[in-house]
mmCIF file of N, CA and C in Angstrom:
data_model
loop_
_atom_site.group_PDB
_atom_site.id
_atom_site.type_symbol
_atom_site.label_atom_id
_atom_site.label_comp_id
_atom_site.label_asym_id
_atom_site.label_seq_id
_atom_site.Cartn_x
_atom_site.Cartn_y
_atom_site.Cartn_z
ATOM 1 N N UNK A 1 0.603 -2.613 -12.419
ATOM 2 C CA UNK A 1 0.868 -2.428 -11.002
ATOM 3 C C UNK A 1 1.720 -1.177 -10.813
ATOM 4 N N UNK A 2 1.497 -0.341 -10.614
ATOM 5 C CA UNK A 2 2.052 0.577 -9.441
ATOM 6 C C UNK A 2 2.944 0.311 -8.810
ATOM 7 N N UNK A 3 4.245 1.456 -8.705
ATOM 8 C CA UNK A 3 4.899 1.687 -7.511
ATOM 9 C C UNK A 3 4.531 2.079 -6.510
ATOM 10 N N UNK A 4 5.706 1.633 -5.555
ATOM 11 C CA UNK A 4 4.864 2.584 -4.055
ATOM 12 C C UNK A 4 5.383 4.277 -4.430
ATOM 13 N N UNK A 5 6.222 4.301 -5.211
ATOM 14 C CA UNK A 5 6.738 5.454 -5.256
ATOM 15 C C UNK A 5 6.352 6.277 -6.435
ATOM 16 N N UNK A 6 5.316 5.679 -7.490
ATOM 17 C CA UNK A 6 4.337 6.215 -7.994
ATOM 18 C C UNK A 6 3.265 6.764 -7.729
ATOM 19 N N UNK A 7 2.289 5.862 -6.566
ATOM 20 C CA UNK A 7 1.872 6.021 -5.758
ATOM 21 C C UNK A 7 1.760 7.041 -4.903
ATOM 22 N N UNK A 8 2.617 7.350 -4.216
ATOM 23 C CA UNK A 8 3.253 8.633 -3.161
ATOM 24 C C UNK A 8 3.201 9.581 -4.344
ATOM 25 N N UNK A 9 3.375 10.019 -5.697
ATOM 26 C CA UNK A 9 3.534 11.310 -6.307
ATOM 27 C C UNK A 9 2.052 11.142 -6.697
ATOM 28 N N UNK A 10 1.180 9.895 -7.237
ATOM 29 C CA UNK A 10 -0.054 10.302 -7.336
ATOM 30 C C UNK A 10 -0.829 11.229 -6.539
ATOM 31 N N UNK A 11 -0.846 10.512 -5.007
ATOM 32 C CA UNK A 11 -1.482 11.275 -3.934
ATOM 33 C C UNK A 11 -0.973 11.965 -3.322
ATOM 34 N N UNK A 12 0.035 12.873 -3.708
ATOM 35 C CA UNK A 12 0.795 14.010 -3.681
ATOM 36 C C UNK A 12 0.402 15.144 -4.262
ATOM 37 N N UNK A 13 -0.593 14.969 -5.220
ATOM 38 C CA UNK A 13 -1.493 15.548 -6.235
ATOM 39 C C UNK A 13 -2.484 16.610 -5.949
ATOM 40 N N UNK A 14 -2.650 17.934 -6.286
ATOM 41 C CA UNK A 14 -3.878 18.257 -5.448
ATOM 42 C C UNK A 14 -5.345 17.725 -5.831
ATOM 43 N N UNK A 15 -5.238 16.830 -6.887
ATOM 44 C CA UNK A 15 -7.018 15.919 -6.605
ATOM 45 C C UNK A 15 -7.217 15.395 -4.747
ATOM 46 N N UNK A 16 -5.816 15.204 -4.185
ATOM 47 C CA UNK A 16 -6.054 14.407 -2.810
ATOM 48 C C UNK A 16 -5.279 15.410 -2.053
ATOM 49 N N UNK A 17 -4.139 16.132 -2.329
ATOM 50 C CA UNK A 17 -3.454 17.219 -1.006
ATOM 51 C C UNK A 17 -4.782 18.357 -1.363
ATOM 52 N N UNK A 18 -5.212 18.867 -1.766
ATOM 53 C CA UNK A 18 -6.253 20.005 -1.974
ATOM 54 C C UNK A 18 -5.678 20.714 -3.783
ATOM 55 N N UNK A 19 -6.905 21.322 -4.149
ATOM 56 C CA UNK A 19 -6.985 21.967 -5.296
ATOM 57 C C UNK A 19 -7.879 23.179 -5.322
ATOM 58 N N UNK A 20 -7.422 24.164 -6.575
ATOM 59 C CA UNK A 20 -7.831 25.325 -5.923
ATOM 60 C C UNK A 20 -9.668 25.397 -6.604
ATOM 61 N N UNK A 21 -10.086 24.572 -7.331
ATOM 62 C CA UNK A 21 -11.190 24.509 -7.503
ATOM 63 C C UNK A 21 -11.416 23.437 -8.612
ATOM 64 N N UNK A 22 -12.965 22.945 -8.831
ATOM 65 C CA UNK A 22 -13.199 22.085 -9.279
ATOM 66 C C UNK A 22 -12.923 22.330 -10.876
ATOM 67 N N UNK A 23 -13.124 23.492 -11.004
ATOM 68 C CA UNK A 23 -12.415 23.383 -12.681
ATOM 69 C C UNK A 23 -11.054 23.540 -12.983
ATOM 70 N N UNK A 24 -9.869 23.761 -11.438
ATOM 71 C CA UNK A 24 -8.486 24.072 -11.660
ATOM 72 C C UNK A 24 -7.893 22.772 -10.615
ATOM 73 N N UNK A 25 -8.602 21.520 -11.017
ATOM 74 C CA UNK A 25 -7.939 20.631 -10.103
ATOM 75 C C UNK A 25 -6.339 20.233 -10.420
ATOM 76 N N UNK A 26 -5.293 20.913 -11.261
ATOM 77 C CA UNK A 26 -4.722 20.211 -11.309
ATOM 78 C C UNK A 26 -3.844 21.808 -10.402
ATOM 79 N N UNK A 27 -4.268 22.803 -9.901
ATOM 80 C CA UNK A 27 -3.418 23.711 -9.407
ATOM 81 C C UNK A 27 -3.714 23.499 -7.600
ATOM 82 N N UNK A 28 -2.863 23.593 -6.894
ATOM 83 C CA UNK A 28 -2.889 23.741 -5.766
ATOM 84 C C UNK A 28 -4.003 24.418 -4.895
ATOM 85 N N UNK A 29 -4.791 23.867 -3.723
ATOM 86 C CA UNK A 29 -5.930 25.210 -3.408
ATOM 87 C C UNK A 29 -5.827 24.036 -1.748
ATOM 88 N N UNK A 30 -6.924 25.089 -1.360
ATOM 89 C CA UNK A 30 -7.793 24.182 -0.536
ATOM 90 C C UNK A 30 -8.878 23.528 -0.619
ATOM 91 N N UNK A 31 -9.383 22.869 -1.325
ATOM 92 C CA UNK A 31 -10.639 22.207 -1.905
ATOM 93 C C UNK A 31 -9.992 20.394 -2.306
ATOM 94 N N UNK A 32 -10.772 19.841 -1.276
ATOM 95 C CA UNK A 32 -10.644 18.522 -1.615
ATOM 96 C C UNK A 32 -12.400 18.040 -1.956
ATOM 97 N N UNK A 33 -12.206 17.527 -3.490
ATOM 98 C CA UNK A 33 -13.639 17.194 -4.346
ATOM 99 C C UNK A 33 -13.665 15.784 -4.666
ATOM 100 N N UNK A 34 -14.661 15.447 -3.837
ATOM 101 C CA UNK A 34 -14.479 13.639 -3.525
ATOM 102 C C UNK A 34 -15.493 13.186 -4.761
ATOM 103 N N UNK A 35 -15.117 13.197 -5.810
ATOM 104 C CA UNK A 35 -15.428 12.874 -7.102
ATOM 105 C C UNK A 35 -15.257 11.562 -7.561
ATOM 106 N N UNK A 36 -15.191 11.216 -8.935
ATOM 107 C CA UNK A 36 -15.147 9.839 -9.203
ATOM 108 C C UNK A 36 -13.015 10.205 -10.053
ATOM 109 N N UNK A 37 -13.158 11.454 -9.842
ATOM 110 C CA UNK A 37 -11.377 11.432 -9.631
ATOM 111 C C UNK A 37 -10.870 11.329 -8.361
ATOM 112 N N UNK A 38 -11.439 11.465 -7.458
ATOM 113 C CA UNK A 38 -10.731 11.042 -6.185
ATOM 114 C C UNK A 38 -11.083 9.612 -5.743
ATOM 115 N N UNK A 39 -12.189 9.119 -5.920
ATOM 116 C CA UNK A 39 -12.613 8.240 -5.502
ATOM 117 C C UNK A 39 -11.631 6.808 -6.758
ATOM 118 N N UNK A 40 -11.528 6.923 -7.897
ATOM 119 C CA UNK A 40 -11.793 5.967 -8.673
ATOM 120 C C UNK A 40 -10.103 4.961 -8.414
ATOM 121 N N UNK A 41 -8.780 5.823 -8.121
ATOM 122 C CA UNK A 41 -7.704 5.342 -7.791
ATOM 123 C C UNK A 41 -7.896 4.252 -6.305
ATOM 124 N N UNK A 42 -8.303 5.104 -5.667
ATOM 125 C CA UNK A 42 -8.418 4.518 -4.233
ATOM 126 C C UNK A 42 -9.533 3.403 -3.877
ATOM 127 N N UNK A 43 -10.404 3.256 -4.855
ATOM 128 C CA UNK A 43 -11.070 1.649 -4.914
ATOM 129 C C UNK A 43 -10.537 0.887 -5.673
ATOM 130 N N UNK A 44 -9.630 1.164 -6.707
ATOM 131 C CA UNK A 44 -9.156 0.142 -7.246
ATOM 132 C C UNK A 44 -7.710 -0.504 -6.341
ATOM 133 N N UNK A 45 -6.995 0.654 -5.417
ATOM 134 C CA UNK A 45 -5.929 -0.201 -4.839
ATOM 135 C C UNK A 45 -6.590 -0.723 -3.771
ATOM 136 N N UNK A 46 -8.085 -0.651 -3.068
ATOM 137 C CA UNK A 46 -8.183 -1.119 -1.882
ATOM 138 C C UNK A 46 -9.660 -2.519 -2.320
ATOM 139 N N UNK A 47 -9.585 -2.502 -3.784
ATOM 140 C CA UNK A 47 -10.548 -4.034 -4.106
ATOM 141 C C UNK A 47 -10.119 -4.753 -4.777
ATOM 142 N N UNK A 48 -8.866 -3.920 -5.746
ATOM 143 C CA UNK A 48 -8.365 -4.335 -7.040
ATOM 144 C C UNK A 48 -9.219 -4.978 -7.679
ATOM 145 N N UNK A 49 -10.595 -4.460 -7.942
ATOM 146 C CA UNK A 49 -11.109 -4.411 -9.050
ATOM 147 C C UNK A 49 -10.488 -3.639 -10.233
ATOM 148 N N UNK A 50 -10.897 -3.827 -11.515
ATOM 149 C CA UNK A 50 -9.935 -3.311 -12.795
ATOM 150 C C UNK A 50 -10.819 -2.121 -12.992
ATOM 151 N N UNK A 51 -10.377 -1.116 -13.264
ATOM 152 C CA UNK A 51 -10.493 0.124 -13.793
ATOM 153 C C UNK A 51 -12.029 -0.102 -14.530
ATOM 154 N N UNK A 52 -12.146 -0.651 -15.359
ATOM 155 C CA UNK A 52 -13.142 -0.399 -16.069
ATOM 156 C C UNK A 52 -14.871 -0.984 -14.976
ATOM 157 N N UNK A 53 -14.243 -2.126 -14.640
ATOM 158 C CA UNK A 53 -15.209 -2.577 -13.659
ATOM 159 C C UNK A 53 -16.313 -1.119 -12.714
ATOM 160 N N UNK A 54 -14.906 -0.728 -12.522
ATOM 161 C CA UNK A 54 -14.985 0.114 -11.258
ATOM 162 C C UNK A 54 -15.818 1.405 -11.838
ATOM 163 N N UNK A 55 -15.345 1.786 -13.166
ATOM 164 C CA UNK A 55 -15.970 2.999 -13.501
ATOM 165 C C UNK A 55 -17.723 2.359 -14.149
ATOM 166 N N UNK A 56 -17.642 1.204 -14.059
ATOM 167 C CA UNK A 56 -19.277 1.043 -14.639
ATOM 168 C C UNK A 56 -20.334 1.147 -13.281
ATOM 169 N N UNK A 57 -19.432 1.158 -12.074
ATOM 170 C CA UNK A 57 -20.415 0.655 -10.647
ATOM 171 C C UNK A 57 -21.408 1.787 -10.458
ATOM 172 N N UNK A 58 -22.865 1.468 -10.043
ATOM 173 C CA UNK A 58 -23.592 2.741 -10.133
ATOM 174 C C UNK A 58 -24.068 2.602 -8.618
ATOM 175 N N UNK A 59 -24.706 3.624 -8.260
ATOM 176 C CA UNK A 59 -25.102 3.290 -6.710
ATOM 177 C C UNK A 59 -25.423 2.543 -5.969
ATOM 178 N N UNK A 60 -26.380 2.052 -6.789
ATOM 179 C CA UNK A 60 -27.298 0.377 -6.195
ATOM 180 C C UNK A 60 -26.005 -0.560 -6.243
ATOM 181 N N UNK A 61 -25.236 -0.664 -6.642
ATOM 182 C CA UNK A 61 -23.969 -1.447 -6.651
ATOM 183 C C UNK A 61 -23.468 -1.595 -5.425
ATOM 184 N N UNK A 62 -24.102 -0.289 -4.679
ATOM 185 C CA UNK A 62 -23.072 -0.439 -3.276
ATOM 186 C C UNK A 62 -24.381 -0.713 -2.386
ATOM 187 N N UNK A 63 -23.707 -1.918 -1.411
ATOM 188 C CA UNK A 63 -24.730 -1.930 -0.924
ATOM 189 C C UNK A 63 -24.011 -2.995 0.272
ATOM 190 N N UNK A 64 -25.155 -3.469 1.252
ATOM 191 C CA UNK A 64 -24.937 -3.988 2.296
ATOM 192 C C UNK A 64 -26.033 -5.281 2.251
ATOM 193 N N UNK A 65 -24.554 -6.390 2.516
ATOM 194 C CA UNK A 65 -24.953 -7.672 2.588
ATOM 195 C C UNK A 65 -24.058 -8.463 4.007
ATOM 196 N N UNK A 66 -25.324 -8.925 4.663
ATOM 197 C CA UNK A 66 -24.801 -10.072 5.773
ATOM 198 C C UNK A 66 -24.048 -8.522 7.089
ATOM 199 N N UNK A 67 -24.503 -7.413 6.888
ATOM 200 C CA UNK A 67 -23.683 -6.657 7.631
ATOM 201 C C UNK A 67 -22.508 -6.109 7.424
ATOM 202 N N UNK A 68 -21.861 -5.964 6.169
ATOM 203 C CA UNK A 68 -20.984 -6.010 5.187
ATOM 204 C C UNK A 68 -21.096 -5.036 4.205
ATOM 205 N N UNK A 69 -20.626 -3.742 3.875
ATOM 206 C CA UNK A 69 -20.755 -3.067 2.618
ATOM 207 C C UNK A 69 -20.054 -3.879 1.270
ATOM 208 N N UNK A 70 -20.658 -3.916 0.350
ATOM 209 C CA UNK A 70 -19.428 -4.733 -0.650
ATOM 210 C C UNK A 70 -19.971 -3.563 -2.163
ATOM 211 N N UNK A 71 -19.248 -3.783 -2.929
ATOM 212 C CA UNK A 71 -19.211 -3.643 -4.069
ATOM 213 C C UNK A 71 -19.927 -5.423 -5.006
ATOM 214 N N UNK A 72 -20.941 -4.664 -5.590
ATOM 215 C CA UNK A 72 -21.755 -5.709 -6.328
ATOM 216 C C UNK A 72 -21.284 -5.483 -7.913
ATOM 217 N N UNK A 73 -19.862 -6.477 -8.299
ATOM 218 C CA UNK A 73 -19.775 -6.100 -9.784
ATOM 219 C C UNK A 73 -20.659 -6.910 -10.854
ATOM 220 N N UNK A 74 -21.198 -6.853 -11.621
ATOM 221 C CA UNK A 74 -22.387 -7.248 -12.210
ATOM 222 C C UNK A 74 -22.159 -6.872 -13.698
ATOM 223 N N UNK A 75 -22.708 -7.825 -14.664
ATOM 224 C CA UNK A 75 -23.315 -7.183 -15.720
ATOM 225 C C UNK A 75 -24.407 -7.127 -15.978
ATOM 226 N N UNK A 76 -25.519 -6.380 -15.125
ATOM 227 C CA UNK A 76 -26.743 -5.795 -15.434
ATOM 228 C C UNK A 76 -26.306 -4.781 -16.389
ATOM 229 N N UNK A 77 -27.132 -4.691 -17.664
ATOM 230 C CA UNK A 77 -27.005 -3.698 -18.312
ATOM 231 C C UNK A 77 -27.667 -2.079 -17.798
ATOM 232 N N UNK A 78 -26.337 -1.185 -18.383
ATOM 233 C CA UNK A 78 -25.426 -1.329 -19.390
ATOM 234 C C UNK A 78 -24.254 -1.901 -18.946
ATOM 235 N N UNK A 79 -23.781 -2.752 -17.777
ATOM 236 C CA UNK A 79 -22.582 -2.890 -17.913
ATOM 237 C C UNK A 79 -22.057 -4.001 -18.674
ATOM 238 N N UNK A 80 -20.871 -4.026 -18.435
ATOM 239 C CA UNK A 80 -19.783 -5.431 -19.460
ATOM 240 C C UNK A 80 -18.870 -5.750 -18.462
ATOM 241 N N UNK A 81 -19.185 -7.109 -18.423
ATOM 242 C CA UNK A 81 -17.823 -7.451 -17.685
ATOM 243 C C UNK A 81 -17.013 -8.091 -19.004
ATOM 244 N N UNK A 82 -15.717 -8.791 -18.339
ATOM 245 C CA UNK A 82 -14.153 -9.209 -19.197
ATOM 246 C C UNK A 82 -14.603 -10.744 -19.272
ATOM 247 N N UNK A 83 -15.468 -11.107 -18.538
ATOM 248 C CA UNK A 83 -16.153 -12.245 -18.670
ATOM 249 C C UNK A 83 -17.112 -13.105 -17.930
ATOM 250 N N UNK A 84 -17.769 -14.092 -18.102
ATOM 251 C CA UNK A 84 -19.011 -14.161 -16.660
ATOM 252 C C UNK A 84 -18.889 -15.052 -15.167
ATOM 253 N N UNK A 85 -17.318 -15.257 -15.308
ATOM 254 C CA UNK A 85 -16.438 -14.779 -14.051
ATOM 255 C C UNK A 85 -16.525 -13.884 -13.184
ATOM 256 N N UNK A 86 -16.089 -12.585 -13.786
ATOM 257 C CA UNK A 86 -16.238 -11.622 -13.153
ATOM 258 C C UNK A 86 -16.994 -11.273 -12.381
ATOM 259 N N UNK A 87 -18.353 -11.414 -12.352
ATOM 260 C CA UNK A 87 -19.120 -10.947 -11.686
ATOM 261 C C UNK A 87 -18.772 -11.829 -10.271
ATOM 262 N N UNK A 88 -19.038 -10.722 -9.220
ATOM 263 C CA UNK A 88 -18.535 -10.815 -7.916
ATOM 264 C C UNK A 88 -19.369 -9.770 -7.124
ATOM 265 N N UNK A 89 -19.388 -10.111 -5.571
ATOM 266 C CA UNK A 89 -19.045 -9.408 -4.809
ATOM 267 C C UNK A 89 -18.246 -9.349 -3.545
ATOM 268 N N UNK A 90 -18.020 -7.649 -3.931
ATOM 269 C CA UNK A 90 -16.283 -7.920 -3.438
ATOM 270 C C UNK A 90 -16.348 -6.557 -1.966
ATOM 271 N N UNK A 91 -16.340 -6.583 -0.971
ATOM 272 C CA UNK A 91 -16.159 -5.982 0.149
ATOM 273 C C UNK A 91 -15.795 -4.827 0.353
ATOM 274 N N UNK A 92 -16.387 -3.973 0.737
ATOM 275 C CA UNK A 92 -15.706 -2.265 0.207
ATOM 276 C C UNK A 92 -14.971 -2.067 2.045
ATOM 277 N N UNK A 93 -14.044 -2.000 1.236
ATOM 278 C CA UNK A 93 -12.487 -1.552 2.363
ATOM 279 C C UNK A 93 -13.212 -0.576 3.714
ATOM 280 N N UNK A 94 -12.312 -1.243 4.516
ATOM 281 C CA UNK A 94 -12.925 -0.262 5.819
ATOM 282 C C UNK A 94 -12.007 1.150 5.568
ATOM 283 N N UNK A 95 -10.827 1.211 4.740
ATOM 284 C CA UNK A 95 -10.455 2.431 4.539
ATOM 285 C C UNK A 95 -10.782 3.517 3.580
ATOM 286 N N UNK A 96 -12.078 3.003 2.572
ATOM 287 C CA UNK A 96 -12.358 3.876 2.461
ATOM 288 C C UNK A 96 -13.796 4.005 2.692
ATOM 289 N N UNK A 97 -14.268 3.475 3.840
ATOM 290 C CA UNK A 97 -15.376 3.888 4.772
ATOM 291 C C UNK A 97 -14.634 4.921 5.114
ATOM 292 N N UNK A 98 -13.650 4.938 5.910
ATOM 293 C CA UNK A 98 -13.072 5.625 7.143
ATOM 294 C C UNK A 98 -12.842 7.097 6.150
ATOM 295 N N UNK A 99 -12.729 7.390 5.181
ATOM 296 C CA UNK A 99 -12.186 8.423 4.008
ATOM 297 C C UNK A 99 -13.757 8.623 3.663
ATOM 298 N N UNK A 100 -14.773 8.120 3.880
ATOM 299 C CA UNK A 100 -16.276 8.637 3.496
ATOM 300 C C UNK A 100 -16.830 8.411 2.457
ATOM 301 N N UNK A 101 -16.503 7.291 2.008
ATOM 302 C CA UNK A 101 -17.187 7.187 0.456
ATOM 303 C C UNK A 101 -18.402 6.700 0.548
ATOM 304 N N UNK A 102 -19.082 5.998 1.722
ATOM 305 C CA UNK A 102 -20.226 6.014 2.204
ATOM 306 C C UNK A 102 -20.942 6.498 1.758
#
């Protein structure tokens, strides 16, 4: 778990304040690159799905049920879940609709 005040220096970062290009993301610019580095922090604090979950999700994963975007975590191969629990689906945040991950 995260601080809030970890937190605040993460996205303080230019992956999310801007960077000066996609191969100098860690220097200051104007370029915000909505990647699976920008994207991958900010679904895990807004599904708390676990890291690994999150990095196996492939497109068809996202999808719309009942009127509802969710995240479909699955072990269709290749993925792995932590166990056959896991598999879920879990509601993709209206905040990061609102941020465009759409």
């Amino acid at each position: 778990m995260w601080s809030r005040a970890d937190l605040q220096r993460l996205f303080a970062t230019p992956i999310w304040s801007g960077c000066r290009s996609e191969h100098r993301r860690s220097a200051p610019g104007p370029h915000i690159i909505r990647d699976e580095k920008f994207w991958l922090p900010l679904i895990a604090i807004y599904s708390a799905a676990r890291q690994e979950e999150i990095c196996q999700l492939h497109v068809e994963d996202v999808r719309v049920e009942e009127g509802v975007h969710v995240f479909d975590i699955n072990s269709k191969p290749p993925r792995r879940l932590k166990n056959r629990s896991a598999a879920r689906i879990v509601p993709v945040h209206e905040m990061l609709i609102e941020l465009g991950f759409l």
